Coordinates of N, CA, C and O and ligand atoms in Angstrom, one line a residue:
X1 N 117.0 -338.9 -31.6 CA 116.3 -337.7 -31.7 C 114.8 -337.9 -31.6 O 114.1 -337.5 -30.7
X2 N 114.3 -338.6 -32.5 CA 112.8 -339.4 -32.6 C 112.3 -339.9 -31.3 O 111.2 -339.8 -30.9
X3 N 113.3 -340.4 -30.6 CA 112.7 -341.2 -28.7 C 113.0 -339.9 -28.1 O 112.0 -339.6 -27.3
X4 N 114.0 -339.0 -28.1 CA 113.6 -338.0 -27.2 C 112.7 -336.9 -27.2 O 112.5 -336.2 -26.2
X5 N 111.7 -336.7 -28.7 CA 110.6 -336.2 -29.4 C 109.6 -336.8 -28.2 O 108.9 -336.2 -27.4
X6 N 109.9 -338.3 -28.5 CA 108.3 -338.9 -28.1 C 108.2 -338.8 -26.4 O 107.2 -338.9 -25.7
X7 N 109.7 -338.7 -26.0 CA 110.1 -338.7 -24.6 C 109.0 -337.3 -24.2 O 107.9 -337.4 -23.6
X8 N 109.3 -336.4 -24.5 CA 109.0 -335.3 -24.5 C 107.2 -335.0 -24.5 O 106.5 -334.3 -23.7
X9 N 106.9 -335.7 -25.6 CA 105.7 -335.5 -25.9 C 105.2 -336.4 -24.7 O 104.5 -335.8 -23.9
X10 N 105.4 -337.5 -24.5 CA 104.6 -338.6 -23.2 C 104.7 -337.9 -22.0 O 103.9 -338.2 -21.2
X11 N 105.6 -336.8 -21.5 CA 106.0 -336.3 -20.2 C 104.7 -335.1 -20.3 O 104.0 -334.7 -19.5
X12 N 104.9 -334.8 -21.8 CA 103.8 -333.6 -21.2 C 102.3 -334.4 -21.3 O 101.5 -333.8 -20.6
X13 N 101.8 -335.4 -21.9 CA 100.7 -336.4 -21.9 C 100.9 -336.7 -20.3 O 100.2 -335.8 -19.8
X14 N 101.1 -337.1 -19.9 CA 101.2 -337.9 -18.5 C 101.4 -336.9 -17.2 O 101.1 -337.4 -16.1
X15 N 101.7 -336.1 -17.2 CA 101.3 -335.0 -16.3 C 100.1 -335.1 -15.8 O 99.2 -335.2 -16.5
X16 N 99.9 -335.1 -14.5 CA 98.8 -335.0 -14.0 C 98.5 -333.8 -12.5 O 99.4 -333.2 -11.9
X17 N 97.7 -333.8 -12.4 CA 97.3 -333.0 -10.8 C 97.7 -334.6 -9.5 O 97.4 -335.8 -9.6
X18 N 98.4 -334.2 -8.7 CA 98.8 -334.8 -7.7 C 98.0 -334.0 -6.1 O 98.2 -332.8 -5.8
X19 N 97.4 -334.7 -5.5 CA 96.8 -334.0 -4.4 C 97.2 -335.0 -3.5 O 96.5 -334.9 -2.5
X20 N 98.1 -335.9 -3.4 CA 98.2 -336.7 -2.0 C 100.3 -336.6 -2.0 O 101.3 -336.6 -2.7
X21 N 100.1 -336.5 -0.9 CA 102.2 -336.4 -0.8 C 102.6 -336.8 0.4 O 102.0 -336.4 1.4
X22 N 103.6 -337.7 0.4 CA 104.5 -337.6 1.6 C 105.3 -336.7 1.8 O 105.7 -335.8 1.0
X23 N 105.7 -336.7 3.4 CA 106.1 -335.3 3.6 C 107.9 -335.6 3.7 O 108.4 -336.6 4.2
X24 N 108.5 -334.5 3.1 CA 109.6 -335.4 2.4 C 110.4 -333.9 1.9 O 110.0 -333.0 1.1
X25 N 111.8 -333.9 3.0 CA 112.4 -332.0 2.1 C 112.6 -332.9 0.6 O 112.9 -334.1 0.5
X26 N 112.3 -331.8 -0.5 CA 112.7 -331.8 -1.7 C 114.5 -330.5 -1.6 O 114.5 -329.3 -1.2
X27 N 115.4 -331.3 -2.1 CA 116.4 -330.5 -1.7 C 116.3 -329.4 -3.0 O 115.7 -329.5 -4.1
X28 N 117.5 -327.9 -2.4 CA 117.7 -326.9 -3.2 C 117.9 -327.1 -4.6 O 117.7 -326.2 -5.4
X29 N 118.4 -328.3 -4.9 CA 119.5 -328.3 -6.8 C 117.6 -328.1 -7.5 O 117.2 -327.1 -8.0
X30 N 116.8 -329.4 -7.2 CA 115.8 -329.6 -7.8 C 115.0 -328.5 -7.6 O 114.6 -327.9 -8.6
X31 N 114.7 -327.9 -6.3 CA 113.7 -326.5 -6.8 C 114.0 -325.9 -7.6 O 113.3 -325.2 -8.4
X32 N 115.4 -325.8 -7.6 CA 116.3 -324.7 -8.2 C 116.0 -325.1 -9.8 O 115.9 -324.2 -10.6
X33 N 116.0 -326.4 -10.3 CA 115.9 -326.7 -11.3 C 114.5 -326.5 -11.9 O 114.4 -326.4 -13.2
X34 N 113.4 -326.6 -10.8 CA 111.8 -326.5 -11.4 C 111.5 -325.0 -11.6 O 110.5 -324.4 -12.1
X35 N 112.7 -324.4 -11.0 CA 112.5 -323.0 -11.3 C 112.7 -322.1 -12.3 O 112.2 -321.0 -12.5
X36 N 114.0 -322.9 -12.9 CA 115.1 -322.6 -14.2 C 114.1 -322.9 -15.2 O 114.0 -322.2 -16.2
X37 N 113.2 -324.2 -15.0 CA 111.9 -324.0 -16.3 C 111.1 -323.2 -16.5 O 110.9 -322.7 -17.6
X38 N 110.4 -322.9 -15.3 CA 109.9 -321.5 -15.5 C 110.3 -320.2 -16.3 O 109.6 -319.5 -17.0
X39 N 111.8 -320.3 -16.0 CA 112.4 -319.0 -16.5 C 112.4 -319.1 -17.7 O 112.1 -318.1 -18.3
X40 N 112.5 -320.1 -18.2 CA 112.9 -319.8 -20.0 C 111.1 -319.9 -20.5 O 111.0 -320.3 -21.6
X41 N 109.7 -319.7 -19.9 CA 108.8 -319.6 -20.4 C 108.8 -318.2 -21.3 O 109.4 -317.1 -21.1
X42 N 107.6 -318.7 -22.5 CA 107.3 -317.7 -23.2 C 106.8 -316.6 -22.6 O 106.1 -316.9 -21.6
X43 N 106.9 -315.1 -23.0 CA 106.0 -314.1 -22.5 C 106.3 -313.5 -23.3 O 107.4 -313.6 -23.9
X44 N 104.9 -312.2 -23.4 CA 104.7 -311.2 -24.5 C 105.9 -309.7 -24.0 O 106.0 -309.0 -23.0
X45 N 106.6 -309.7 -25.4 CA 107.9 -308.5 -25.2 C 109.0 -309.0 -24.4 O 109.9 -308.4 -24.0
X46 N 108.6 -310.6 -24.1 CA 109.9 -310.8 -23.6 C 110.0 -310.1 -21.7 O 110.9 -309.8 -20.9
X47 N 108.9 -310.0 -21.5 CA 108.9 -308.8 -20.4 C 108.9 -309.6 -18.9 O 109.0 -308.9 -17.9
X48 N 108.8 -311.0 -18.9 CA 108.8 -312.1 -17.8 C 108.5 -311.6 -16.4 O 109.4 -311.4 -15.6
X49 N 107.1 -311.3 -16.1 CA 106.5 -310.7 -15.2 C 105.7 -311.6 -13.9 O 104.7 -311.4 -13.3
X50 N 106.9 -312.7 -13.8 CA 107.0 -313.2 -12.8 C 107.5 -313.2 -11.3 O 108.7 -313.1 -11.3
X51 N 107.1 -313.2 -9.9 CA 107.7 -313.4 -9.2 C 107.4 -314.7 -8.4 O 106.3 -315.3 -8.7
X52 N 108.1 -315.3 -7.6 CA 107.9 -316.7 -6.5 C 108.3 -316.4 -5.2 O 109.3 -315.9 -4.8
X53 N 107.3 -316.7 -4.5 CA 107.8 -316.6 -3.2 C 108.0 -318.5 -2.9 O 107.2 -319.3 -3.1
X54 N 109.1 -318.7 -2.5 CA 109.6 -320.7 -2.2 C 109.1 -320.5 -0.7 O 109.4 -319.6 0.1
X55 N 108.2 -321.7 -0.5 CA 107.7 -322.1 1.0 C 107.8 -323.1 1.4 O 107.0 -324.0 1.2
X56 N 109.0 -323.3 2.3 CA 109.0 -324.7 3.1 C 108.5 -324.5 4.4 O 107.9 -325.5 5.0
X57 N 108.5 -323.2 5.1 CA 108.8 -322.7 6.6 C 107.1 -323.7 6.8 O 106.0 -323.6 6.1
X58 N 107.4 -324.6 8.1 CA 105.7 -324.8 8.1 C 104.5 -323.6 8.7 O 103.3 -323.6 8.4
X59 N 105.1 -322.7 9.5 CA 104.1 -321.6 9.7 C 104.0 -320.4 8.3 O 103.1 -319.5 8.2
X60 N 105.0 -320.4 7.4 CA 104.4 -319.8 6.5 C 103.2 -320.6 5.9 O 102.0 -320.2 5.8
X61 N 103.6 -322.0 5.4 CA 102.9 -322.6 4.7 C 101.3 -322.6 5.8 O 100.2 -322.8 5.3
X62 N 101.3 -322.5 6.9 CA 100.2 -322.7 7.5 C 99.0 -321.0 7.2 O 97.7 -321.0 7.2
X63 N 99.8 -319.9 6.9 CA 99.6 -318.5 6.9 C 98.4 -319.1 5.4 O 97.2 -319.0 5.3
X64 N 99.1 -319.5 4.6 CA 99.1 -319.7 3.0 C 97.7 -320.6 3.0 O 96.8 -320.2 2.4
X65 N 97.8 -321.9 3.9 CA 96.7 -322.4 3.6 C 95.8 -322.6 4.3 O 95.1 -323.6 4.3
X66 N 95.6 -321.2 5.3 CA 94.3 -320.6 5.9 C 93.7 -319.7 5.0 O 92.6 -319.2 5.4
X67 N 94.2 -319.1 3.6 CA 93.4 -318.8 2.6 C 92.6 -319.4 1.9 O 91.6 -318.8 1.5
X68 N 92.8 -321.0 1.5 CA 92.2 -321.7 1.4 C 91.1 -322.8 1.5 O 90.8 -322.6 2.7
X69 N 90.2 -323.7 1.2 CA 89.1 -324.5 1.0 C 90.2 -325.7 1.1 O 90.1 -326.5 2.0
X70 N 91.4 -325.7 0.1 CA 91.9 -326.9 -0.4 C 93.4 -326.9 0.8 O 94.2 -327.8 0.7
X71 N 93.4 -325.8 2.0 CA 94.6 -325.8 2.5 C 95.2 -327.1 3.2 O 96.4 -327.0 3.5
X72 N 94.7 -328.2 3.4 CA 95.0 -329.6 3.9 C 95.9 -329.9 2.8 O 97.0 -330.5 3.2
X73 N 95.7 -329.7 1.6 CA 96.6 -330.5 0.6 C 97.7 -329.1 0.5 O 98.5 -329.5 -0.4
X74 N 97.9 -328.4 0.8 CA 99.0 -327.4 1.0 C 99.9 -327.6 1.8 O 101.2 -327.6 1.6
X75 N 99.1 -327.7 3.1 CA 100.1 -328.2 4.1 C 100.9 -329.7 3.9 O 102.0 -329.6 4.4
X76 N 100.6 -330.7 3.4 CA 100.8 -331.9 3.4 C 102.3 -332.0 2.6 O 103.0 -332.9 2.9
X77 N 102.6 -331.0 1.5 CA 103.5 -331.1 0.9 C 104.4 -330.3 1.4 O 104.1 -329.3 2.1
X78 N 106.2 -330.5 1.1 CA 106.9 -330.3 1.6 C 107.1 -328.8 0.9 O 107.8 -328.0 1.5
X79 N 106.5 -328.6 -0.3 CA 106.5 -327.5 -1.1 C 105.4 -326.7 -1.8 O 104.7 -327.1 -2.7
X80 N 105.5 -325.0 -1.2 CA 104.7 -324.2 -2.3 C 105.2 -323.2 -2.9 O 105.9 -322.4 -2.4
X81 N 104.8 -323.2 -3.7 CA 105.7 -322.0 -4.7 C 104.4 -321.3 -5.4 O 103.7 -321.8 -6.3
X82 N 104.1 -319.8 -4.7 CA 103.7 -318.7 -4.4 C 103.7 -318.2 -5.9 O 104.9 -317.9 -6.2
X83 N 102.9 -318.0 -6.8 CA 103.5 -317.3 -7.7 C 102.5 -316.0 -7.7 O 101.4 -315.8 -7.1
X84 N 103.1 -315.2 -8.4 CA 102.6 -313.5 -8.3 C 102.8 -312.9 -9.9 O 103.9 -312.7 -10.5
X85 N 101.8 -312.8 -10.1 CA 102.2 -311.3 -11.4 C 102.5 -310.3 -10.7 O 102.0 -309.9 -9.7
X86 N 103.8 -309.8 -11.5 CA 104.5 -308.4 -11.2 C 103.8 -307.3 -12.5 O 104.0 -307.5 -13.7
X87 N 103.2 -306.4 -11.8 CA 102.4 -305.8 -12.5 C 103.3 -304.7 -13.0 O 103.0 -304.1 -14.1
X88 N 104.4 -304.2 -12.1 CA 105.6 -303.5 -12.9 C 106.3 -303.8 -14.0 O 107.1 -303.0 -14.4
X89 N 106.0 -305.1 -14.7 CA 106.9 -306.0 -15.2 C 106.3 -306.2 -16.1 O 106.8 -306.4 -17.1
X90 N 104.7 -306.2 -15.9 CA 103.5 -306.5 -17.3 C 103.1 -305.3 -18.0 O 103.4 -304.1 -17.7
X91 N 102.7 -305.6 -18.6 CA 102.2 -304.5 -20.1 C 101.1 -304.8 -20.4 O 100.4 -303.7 -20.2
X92 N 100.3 -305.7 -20.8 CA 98.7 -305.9 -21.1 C 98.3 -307.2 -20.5 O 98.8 -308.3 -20.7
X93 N 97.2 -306.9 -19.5 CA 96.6 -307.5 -19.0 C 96.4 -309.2 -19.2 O 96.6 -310.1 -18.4
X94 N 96.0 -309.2 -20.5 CA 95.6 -310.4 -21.2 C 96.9 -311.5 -21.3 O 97.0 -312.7 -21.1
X95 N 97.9 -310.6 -21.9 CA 99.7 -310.7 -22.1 C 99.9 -311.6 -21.1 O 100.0 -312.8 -21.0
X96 N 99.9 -310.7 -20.3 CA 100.4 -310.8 -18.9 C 100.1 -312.2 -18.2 O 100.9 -312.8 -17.5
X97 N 98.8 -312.5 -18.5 CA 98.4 -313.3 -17.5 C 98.3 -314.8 -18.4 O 98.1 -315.9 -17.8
X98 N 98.5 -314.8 -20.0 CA 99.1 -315.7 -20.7 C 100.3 -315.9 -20.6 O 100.5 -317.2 -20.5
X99 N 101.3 -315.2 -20.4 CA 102.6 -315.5 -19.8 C 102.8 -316.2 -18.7 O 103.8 -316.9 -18.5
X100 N 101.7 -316.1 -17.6 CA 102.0 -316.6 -16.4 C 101.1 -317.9 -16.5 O 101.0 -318.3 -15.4
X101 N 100.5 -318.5 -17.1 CA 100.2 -319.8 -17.5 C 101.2 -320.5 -18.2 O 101.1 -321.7 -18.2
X102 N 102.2 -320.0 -18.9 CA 103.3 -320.8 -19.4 C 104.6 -320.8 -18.6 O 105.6 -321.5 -18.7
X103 N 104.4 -319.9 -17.7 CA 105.7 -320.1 -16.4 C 105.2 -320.9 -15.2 O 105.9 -321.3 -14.2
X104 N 103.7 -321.2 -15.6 CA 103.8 -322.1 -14.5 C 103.5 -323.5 -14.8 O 103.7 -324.3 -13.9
X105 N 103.0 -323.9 -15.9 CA 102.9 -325.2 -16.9 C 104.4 -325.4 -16.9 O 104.9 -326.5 -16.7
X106 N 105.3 -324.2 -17.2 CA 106.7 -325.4 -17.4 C 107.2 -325.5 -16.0 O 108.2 -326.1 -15.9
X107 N 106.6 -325.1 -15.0 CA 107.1 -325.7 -13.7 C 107.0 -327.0 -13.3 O 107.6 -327.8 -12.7
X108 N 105.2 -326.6 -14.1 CA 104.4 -328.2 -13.9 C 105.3 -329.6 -14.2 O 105.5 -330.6 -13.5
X109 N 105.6 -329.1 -15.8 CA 106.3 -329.8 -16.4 C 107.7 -330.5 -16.0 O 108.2 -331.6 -16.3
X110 N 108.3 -329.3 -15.1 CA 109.4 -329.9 -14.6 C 109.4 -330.6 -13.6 O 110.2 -331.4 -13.2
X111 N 108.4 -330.4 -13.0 CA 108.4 -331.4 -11.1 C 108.0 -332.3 -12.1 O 109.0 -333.1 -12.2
X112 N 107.0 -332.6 -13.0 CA 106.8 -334.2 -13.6 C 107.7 -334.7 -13.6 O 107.7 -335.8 -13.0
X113 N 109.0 -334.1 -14.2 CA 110.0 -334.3 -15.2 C 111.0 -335.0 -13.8 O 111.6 -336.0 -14.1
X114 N 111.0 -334.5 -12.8 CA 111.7 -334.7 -11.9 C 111.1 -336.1 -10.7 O 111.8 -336.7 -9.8
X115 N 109.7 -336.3 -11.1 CA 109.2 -337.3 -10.6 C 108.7 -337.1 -9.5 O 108.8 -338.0 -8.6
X116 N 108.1 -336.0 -9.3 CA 107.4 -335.5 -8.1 C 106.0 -335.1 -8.7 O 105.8 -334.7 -9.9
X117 N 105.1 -335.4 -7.5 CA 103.9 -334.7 -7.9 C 103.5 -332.8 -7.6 O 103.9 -332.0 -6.7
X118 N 102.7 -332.5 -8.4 CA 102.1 -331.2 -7.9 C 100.5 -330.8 -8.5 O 99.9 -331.4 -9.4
X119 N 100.2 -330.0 -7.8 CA 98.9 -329.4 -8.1 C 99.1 -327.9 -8.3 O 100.1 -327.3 -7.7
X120 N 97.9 -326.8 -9.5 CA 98.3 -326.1 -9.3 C 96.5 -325.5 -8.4 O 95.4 -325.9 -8.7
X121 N 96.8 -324.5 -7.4 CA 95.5 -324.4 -6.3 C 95.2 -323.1 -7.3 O 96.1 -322.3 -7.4
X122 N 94.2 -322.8 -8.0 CA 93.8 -321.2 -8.3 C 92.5 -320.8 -7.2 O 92.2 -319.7 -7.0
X123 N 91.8 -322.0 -6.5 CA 90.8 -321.9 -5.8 C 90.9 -320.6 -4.3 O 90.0 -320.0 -3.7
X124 N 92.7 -320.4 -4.0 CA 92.8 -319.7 -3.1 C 93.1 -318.5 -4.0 O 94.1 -318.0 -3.4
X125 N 92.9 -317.7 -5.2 CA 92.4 -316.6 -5.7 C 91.9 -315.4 -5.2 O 92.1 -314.2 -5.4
X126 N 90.8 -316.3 -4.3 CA 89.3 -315.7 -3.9 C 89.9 -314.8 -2.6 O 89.4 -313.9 -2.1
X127 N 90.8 -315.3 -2.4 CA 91.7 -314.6 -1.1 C 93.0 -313.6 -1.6 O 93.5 -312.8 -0.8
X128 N 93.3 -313.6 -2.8 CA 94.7 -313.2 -3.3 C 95.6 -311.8 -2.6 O 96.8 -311.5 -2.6
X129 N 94.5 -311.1 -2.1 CA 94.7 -309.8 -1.3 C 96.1 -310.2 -0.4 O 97.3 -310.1 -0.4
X130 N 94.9 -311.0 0.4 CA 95.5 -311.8 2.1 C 96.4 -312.2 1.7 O 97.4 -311.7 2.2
X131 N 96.7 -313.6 0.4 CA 98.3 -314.0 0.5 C 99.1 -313.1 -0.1 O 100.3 -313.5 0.2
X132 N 99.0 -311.8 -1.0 CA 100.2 -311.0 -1.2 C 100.5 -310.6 0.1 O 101.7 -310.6 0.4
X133 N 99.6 -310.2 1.1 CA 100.2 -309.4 2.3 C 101.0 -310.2 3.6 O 101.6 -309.8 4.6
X134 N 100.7 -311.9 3.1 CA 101.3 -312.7 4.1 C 102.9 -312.7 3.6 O 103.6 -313.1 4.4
X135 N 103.5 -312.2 2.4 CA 105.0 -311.9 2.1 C 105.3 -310.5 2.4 O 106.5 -310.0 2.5
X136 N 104.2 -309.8 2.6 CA 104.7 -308.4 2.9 C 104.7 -307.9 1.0 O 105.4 -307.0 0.5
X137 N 103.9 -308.4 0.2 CA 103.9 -307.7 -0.7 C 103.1 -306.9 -1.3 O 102.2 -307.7 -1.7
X138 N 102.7 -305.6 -1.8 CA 101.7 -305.0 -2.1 C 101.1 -305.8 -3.2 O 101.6 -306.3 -4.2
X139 N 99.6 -305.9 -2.7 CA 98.3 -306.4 -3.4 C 98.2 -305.6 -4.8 O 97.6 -306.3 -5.7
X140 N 98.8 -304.4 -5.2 CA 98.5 -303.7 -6.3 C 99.3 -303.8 -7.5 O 99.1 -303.8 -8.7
X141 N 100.5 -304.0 -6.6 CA 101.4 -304.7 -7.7 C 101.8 -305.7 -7.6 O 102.8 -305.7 -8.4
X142 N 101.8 -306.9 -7.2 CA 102.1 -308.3 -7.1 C 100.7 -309.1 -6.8 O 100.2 -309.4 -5.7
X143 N 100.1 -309.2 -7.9 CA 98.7 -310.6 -7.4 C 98.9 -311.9 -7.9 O 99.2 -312.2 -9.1
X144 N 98.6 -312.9 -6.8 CA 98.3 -314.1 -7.0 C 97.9 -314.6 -8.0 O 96.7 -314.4 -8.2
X145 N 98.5 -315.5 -9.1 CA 98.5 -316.3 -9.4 C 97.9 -317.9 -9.4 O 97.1 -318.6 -10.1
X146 N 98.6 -318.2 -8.3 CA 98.3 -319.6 -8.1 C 98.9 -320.3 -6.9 O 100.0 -319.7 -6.6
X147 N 98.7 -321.2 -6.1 CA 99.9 -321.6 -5.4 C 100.3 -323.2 -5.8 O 99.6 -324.1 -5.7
X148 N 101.7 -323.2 -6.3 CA 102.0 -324.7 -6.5 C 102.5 -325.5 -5.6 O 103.5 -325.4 -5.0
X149 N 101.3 -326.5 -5.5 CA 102.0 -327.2 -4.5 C 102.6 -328.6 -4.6 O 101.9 -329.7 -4.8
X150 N 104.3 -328.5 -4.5 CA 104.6 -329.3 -4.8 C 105.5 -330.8 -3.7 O 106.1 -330.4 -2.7
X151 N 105.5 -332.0 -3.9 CA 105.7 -332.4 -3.3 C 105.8 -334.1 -3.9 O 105.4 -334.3 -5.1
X152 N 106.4 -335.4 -2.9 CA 106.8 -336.2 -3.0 C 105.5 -336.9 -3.5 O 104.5 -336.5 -2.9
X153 N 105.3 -337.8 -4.5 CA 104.0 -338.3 -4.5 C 103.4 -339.3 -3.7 O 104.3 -340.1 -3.7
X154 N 102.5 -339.7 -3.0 CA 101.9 -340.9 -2.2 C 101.2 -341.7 -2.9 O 100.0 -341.5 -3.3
X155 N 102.2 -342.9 -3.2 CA 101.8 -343.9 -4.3 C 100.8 -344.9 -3.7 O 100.5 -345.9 -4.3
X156 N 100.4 -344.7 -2.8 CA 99.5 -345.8 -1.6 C 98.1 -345.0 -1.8 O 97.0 -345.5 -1.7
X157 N 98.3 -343.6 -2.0 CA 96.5 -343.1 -2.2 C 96.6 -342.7 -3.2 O 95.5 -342.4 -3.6
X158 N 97.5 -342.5 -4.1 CA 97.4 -341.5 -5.6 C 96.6 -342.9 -6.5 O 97.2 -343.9 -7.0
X159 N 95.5 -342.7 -6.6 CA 94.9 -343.7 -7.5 C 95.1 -343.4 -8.9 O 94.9 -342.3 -9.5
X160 N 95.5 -344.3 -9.3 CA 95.1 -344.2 -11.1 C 93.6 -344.2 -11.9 O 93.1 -344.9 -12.7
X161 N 93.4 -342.9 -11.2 CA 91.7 -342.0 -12.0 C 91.8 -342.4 -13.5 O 93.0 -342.3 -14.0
X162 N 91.2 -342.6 -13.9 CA 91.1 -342.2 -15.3 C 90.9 -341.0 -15.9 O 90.2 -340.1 -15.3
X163 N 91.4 -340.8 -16.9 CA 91.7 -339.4 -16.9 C 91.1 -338.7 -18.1 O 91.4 -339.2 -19.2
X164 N 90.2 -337.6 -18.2 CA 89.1 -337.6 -18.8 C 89.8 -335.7 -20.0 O 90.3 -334.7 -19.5
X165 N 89.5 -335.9 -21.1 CA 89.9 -335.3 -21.9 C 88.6 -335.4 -23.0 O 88.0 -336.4 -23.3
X166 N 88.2 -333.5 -23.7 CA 87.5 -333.6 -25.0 C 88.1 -334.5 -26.7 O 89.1 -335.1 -26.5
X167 N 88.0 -334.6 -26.9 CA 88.7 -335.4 -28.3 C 88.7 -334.4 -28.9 O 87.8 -333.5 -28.7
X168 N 89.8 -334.4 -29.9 CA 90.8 -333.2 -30.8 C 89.3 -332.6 -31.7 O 89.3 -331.4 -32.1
X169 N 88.4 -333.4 -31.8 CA 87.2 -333.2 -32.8 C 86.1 -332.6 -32.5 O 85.2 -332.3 -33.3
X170 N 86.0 -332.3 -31.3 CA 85.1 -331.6 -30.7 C 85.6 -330.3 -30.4 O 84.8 -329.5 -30.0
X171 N 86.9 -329.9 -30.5 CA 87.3 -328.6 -30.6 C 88.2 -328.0 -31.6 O 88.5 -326.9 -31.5
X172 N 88.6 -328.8 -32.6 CA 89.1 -328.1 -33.8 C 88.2 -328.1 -35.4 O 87.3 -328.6 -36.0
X173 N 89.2 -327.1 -35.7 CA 88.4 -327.2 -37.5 C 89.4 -326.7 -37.8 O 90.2 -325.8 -37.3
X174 N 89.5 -327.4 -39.2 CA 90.4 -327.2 -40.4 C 89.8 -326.0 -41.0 O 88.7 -325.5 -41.1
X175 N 91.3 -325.8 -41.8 CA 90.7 -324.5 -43.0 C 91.9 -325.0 -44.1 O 92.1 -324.5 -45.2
Ligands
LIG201 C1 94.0 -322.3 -13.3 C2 93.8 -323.6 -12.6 C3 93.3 -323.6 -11.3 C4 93.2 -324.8 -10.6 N1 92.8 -324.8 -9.3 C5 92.7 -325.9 -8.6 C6 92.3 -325.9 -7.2 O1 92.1 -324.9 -6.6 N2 92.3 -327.1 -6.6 C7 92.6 -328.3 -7.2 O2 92.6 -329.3 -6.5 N3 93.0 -328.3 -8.5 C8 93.1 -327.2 -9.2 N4 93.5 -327.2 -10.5 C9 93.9 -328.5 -11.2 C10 92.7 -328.9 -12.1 O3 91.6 -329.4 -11.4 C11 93.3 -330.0 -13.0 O4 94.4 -329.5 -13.8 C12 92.2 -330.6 -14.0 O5 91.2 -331.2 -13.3 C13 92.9 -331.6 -15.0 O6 93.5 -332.6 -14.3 P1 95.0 -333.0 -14.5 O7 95.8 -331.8 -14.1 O8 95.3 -334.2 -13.6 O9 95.3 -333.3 -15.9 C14 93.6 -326.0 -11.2 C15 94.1 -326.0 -12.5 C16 94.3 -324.8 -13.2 C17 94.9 -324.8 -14.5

């Protein structure tokens, strides 16, 4: 119980942003599985105001990352997963969009888990209009989130950065 604690705790320590991938199908069971984490994230009322659009097709993915600055590292990977607040689905703004940071950290968490790299892109935001309307989805009720892009990692350029974090003491206080 104690090693699968610490199992746990090192997987979410060790996570990182992945920007380099080989191009490589990731098969159905495992999306399917990075997606099942998603679902059981927390959200306010229980109200899971999620949607995903899954992108393998390479001219969608090409539509996707002509919204982009970072679209080179979109294309590169075998996977993006589209995510959208469903604003039919949300209740308070703030709620809403805290929920959808824990449906997509536990995605994070699961491609870790699964041994693949991902990034999450918020940089193509700035565009979010254009990519609801590249699924055909209304801009008013489904906005961009984020795009995950997920994929095989490239262990030949993925350098081991060091990896830069505030210390627990520069942002907490006891009471
Ligand atoms: C909301 C959000 C938006 C982000 N947008 C981008 C992005 O557009 N491009 C990018 O390369 N990384 C992006 N990232 C990844 C961050 O740069 C990364 O998480 C941060 O530098 C910490 O590094 P780590 O994920 O390797 O721990 C984003 C992360 C978050 C949470």
């Amino acid at each position: 119980m104690e090693s699968k604690t610490n199992d746990l705790l090192n997987l979410i320590k060790s996570r990182r942003s992945v920007r380099n991938f080989v191009y490589k199908k990731i098969d159905n069971d495992t999306i399917g599985a990075i997606l099942e984490c998603g679902r059981w994230a927390p959200s306010g009322r229980n109200s899971q105001p999620w949607k995903v659009c899954i992108v393998s097709h390479p001219t969608v993915k090409r539509l996707v990352a002509e919204q982009s600055k970072y679209g080179g590292i979109i294309e590169s990977a075998y996977l993006n997963l589209v995510v959208f607040l469903d604003h039919e689905r949300g209740y308070d703004r703030s709620k809403d969009i805290l929920a959808m940071g824990a449906f997509i950290e536990n995605m994070l968490l699961a491609t870790h888990a699964k041994g693949l790299g991902a990034v999450w892109i918020g940089e193509i935001l700035k565009n979010k209009e254009k990519v609801s309307e590249v699924f055909k989805l209304s801009p008013e009720r489904f906005e961009l989130m984020g795009v995950l892009v997920v994929g095989l990692i490239d262990l030949a350029l993925e350098k081991k950065e060091k990896r830069e974090r505030r210390t627990l003491e520069e942002f907490i206080d006891w009471f």
